[in-house]
Amino acid sequence: YDGDGDQDVIILVEYEPMTISEDPKNLMEVRLYRNRPELKEFVLDTDRMSILNRNSWNCTIQEVMEHMEDVDHQILLNVLTDAIEE
C-alpha cells in the first residue's frame, strides 16, 4: 500500500460497539502493517491508520487504497505544521 514494492498487510476489522446506542451498526477499523524485509518484521503504521479511521476511509480495501494519497498529503502537512511550530 505504501508503494515501496514490498508486500504489506491491510486488515479490515468490523466489531460491535461495546455500548448500546441508537445506531446499532457495527464499527469499522483498518489496521496497516508495513513490511520491513531487512528486519524480517511488519510494523504497525499508526500514522496512516489514524487518518484513515478518523475519516471513515476504512470500509473496503479499495476505499483504503483510493485515499492513500490523501493520507500521505495529510502526514506531510502534519510534519510541516509541526516544524513551523517549533
Coordinates of N, CA, C and O in Angstrom, one line a residue:
Y1 N 0.8 -1.2 0.0 CA 0.0 0.0 0.0 C 0.8 1.3 0.0 O 0.4 2.3 -0.4
D2 N 2.1 1.2 0.4 CA 2.9 2.4 0.5 C 3.8 2.6 -0.7 O 4.6 3.5 -0.7
G3 N 3.7 1.8 -1.7 CA 4.4 2.0 -3.0 C 5.8 1.6 -3.0 O 6.5 1.9 -3.9
D4 N 6.4 1.0 -1.9 CA 7.8 0.6 -1.9 C 8.1 -0.7 -2.6 O 9.3 -1.1 -2.6
G5 N 7.1 -1.4 -3.0 CA 7.3 -2.7 -3.7 C 7.3 -3.9 -2.8 O 7.2 -5.0 -3.2
D6 N 7.3 -3.7 -1.5 CA 7.3 -4.8 -0.5 C 5.8 -5.1 -0.2 O 4.9 -4.3 -0.3
Q7 N 5.6 -6.4 0.1 CA 4.2 -6.8 0.4 C 3.9 -6.4 1.8 O 4.5 -6.7 2.8
D8 N 2.8 -5.5 1.9 CA 2.3 -5.0 3.2 C 1.0 -5.7 3.5 O 0.5 -6.5 2.8
V9 N 0.5 -5.4 4.7 CA -0.7 -6.1 5.2 C -1.8 -5.0 5.5 O -1.5 -4.1 6.2
I10 N -3.0 -5.2 5.0 CA -4.1 -4.4 5.3 C -5.2 -5.3 5.9 O -5.6 -6.3 5.2
I11 N -5.7 -4.9 7.1 CA -6.7 -5.7 7.7 C -7.9 -4.8 8.0 O -7.7 -3.7 8.6
L12 N -9.1 -5.3 7.6 CA -10.3 -4.5 8.0 C -11.0 -5.3 9.1 O -11.2 -6.5 9.0
V13 N -11.3 -4.5 10.2 CA -11.9 -5.1 11.4 C -13.3 -4.5 11.5 O -13.4 -3.3 11.5
E14 N -14.2 -5.4 11.7 CA -15.6 -5.0 12.0 C -16.0 -5.5 13.3 O -15.8 -6.7 13.6
Y15 N -16.5 -4.7 14.2 CA -16.9 -5.2 15.5 C -18.1 -4.4 16.0 O -18.4 -3.3 15.6
E16 N -18.8 -5.0 17.0 CA -20.0 -4.4 17.6 C -19.5 -3.4 18.6 O -18.6 -3.7 19.4
P17 N -20.3 -2.3 18.7 CA -19.9 -1.4 19.8 C -20.2 -2.0 21.2 O -21.0 -2.8 21.3
M18 N -19.4 -1.6 22.1 CA -19.5 -2.1 23.5 C -20.7 -1.5 24.2 O -21.2 -2.1 25.2
T19 N -21.2 -0.4 23.8 CA -22.3 0.2 24.4 C -23.5 0.2 23.5 O -23.4 0.2 22.3
I20 N -24.7 0.2 24.1 CA -25.9 0.2 23.3 C -26.2 1.6 22.8 O -26.1 2.6 23.6
S21 N -26.4 1.8 21.6 CA -26.7 3.1 21.0 C -27.9 3.1 20.1 O -28.4 2.0 19.8
E22 N -28.3 4.3 19.7 CA -29.5 4.3 18.8 C -29.1 3.8 17.4 O -29.9 3.4 16.6
D23 N -27.8 3.9 17.1 CA -27.3 3.4 15.8 C -26.6 2.1 16.0 O -25.5 2.0 16.4
P24 N -27.3 1.0 15.7 CA -26.8 -0.3 16.0 C -25.8 -0.9 15.1 O -25.3 -2.0 15.2
K25 N -25.3 -0.1 14.1 CA -24.4 -0.6 13.1 C -23.0 -0.9 13.7 O -22.6 -0.3 14.7
N26 N -22.4 -1.9 13.1 CA -21.0 -2.3 13.6 C -20.0 -1.2 13.3 O -20.2 -0.4 12.4
L27 N -18.9 -1.2 14.0 CA -17.9 -0.2 13.8 C -16.8 -0.8 12.9 O -16.6 -2.1 12.9
M28 N -16.1 0.0 12.2 CA -15.1 -0.5 11.3 C -13.7 0.2 11.7 O -13.7 1.3 12.1
E29 N -12.7 -0.6 11.4 CA -11.4 -0.1 11.7 C -10.4 -0.7 10.7 O -10.6 -1.9 10.4
V30 N -9.4 0.0 10.2 CA -8.4 -0.5 9.3 C -7.1 -0.7 10.2 O -6.8 0.2 11.0
R31 N -6.4 -1.7 9.9 CA -5.1 -1.9 10.5 C -4.1 -2.1 9.4 O -4.3 -2.9 8.5
L32 N -3.0 -1.3 9.5 CA -2.0 -1.4 8.4 C -0.6 -1.8 9.0 O -0.2 -1.3 10.0
Y33 N 0.0 -2.7 8.3 CA 1.3 -3.2 8.7 C 2.3 -3.1 7.5 O 2.0 -3.7 6.5
R34 N 3.3 -2.3 7.7 CA 4.3 -2.1 6.7 C 5.4 -3.2 6.8 O 5.8 -3.5 7.9
N35 N 5.8 -3.7 5.7 CA 6.8 -4.8 5.6 C 8.2 -4.1 5.7 O 8.5 -3.2 5.0
R36 N 9.0 -4.7 6.6 CA 10.4 -4.2 6.7 C 11.2 -5.5 6.5 O 11.7 -6.1 7.5
P37 N 11.4 -5.9 5.2 CA 12.1 -7.2 4.9 C 13.5 -7.3 5.5 O 13.9 -8.3 5.8
E38 N 14.2 -6.1 5.5 CA 15.6 -6.2 6.0 C 15.6 -6.6 7.5 O 16.6 -7.1 7.9
L39 N 14.5 -6.3 8.2 CA 14.5 -6.7 9.6 C 13.6 -8.0 9.8 O 13.4 -8.4 11.0
K40 N 13.0 -8.4 8.7 CA 12.1 -9.6 8.8 C 10.9 -9.4 9.8 O 10.7 -10.2 10.6
E41 N 10.3 -8.2 9.6 CA 9.2 -7.9 10.5 C 8.2 -7.0 9.8 O 8.5 -6.4 8.8
F42 N 7.0 -6.9 10.4 CA 6.0 -6.0 10.0 C 5.8 -5.0 11.1 O 5.8 -5.3 12.3
V43 N 5.6 -3.7 10.7 CA 5.4 -2.6 11.7 C 4.1 -2.0 11.6 O 3.6 -1.7 10.4
L44 N 3.4 -1.8 12.7 CA 2.1 -1.1 12.7 C 2.2 0.3 12.2 O 3.0 1.1 12.8
D45 N 1.5 0.7 11.2 CA 1.6 2.0 10.6 C 0.5 2.9 11.2 O -0.5 3.2 10.6
T46 N 0.8 3.4 12.4 CA -0.2 4.1 13.2 C -0.6 5.5 12.6 O -1.8 5.9 12.7
D47 N 0.3 6.2 12.0 CA 0.0 7.5 11.4 C -1.0 7.4 10.3 O -2.1 8.1 10.3
R48 N -0.8 6.5 9.4 CA -1.8 6.3 8.3 C -3.1 5.7 8.8 O -4.2 6.1 8.4
M49 N -3.0 4.8 9.7 CA -4.2 4.2 10.3 C -5.1 5.2 10.9 O -6.3 5.2 10.8
S50 N -4.5 6.1 11.7 CA -5.3 7.1 12.4 C -6.1 8.0 11.4 O -7.2 8.3 11.7
I51 N -5.4 8.4 10.4 CA -6.1 9.3 9.4 C -7.2 8.6 8.7 O -8.3 9.1 8.5
L52 N -6.9 7.3 8.3 CA -7.9 6.6 7.6 C -9.2 6.3 8.5 O -10.3 6.5 8.1
N53 N -8.9 5.9 9.7 CA -10.0 5.7 10.6 C -10.8 6.9 11.0 O -12.0 6.9 11.1
R54 N -10.1 8.0 11.2 CA -10.7 9.3 11.6 C -11.7 9.8 10.5 O -12.7 10.3 10.8
N55 N -11.3 9.5 9.3 CA -12.1 10.0 8.1 C -13.1 8.9 7.6 O -13.7 9.1 6.6
S56 N -13.1 7.8 8.3 CA -14.0 6.6 8.0 C -13.7 6.1 6.6 O -14.6 5.7 5.8
W57 N -12.4 6.2 6.2 CA -12.0 5.6 4.9 C -11.5 4.2 5.2 O -10.4 3.8 4.9
N58 N -12.4 3.3 5.8 CA -11.9 2.0 6.3 C -12.9 0.9 6.0 O -12.9 -0.1 6.7
C59 N -13.8 1.1 5.1 CA -14.9 0.0 4.9 C -14.4 -1.1 3.9 O -14.9 -2.2 4.0
T60 N -13.6 -0.7 2.9 CA -13.1 -1.7 2.0 C -11.6 -1.5 1.7 O -11.1 -0.4 1.9
I61 N -11.0 -2.5 1.2 CA -9.6 -2.3 0.8 C -9.5 -1.3 -0.4 O -8.6 -0.4 -0.3
Q62 N -10.4 -1.3 -1.3 CA -10.4 -0.3 -2.4 C -10.5 1.1 -1.8 O -9.8 2.0 -2.3
E63 N -11.4 1.3 -0.8 CA -11.5 2.6 -0.3 C -10.2 3.1 0.4 O -9.8 4.2 0.3
V64 N -9.6 2.2 1.1 CA -8.3 2.5 1.8 C -7.3 2.9 0.7 O -6.6 3.9 0.9
M65 N -7.2 2.1 -0.3 CA -6.2 2.4 -1.4 C -6.5 3.7 -2.1 O -5.6 4.5 -2.5
E66 N -7.8 4.0 -2.3 CA -8.2 5.2 -3.0 C -7.8 6.5 -2.2 O -7.6 7.5 -2.8
H67 N -7.7 6.4 -0.9 CA -7.4 7.5 -0.1 C -6.0 7.6 0.4 O -5.6 8.5 1.2
M68 N -5.2 6.7 0.0 CA -3.8 6.6 0.5 C -3.0 7.9 0.1 O -2.2 8.4 0.9
E69 N -3.3 8.5 -1.1 CA -2.6 9.7 -1.5 C -3.1 10.8 -0.5 O -2.2 11.7 -0.1
D70 N -4.3 10.9 -0.2 CA -4.9 11.9 0.7 C -4.2 11.8 2.1 O -3.8 12.7 2.7
V71 N -4.0 10.5 2.5 CA -3.4 10.2 3.8 C -1.9 10.7 3.8 O -1.5 11.4 4.7
D72 N -1.2 10.4 2.7 CA 0.2 10.9 2.7 C 0.3 12.4 2.6 O 1.2 12.9 3.3
H73 N -0.6 13.0 2.0 CA -0.6 14.5 2.0 C -0.9 15.0 3.4 O -0.2 16.0 3.8
Q74 N -1.8 14.4 4.1 CA -2.1 14.8 5.5 C -0.9 14.6 6.4 O -0.6 15.5 7.2
I75 N -0.2 13.5 6.2 CA 1.0 13.3 7.0 C 2.1 14.3 6.7 O 2.7 14.9 7.7
L76 N 2.3 14.7 5.5 CA 3.2 15.7 5.1 C 2.8 17.1 5.7 O 3.7 17.8 6.3
L77 N 1.6 17.4 5.6 CA 1.1 18.6 6.2 C 1.3 18.7 7.7 O 1.7 19.7 8.3
N78 N 1.1 17.5 8.4 CA 1.3 17.5 9.8 C 2.8 17.7 10.2 O 3.1 18.4 11.1
V79 N 3.7 17.1 9.4 CA 5.1 17.3 9.6 C 5.5 18.7 9.4 O 6.3 19.3 10.2
L80 N 5.0 19.3 8.3 CA 5.4 20.7 8.1 C 4.8 21.7 9.2 O 5.5 22.6 9.6
T81 N 3.6 21.4 9.6 CA 3.0 22.2 10.6 C 3.8 22.1 11.9 O 4.0 23.1 12.6
D82 N 4.2 20.9 12.3 CA 5.0 20.7 13.5 C 6.3 21.4 13.4 O 6.8 22.0 14.4
A83 N 6.9 21.4 12.2 CA 8.2 22.1 12.0 C 8.1 23.6 12.2 O 9.0 24.2 12.7
I84 N 7.0 24.1 11.7 CA 6.8 25.6 11.8 C 6.5 26.0 13.2 O 7.0 27.0 13.7
E85 N 5.8 25.1 14.0 CA 5.5 25.4 15.4 C 6.7 25.4 16.3 O 6.8 26.0 17.3
E86 N 7.8 24.6 15.8 CA 9.0 24.5 16.6 C 9.8 25.7 16.4 O 10.4 26.4 16.9

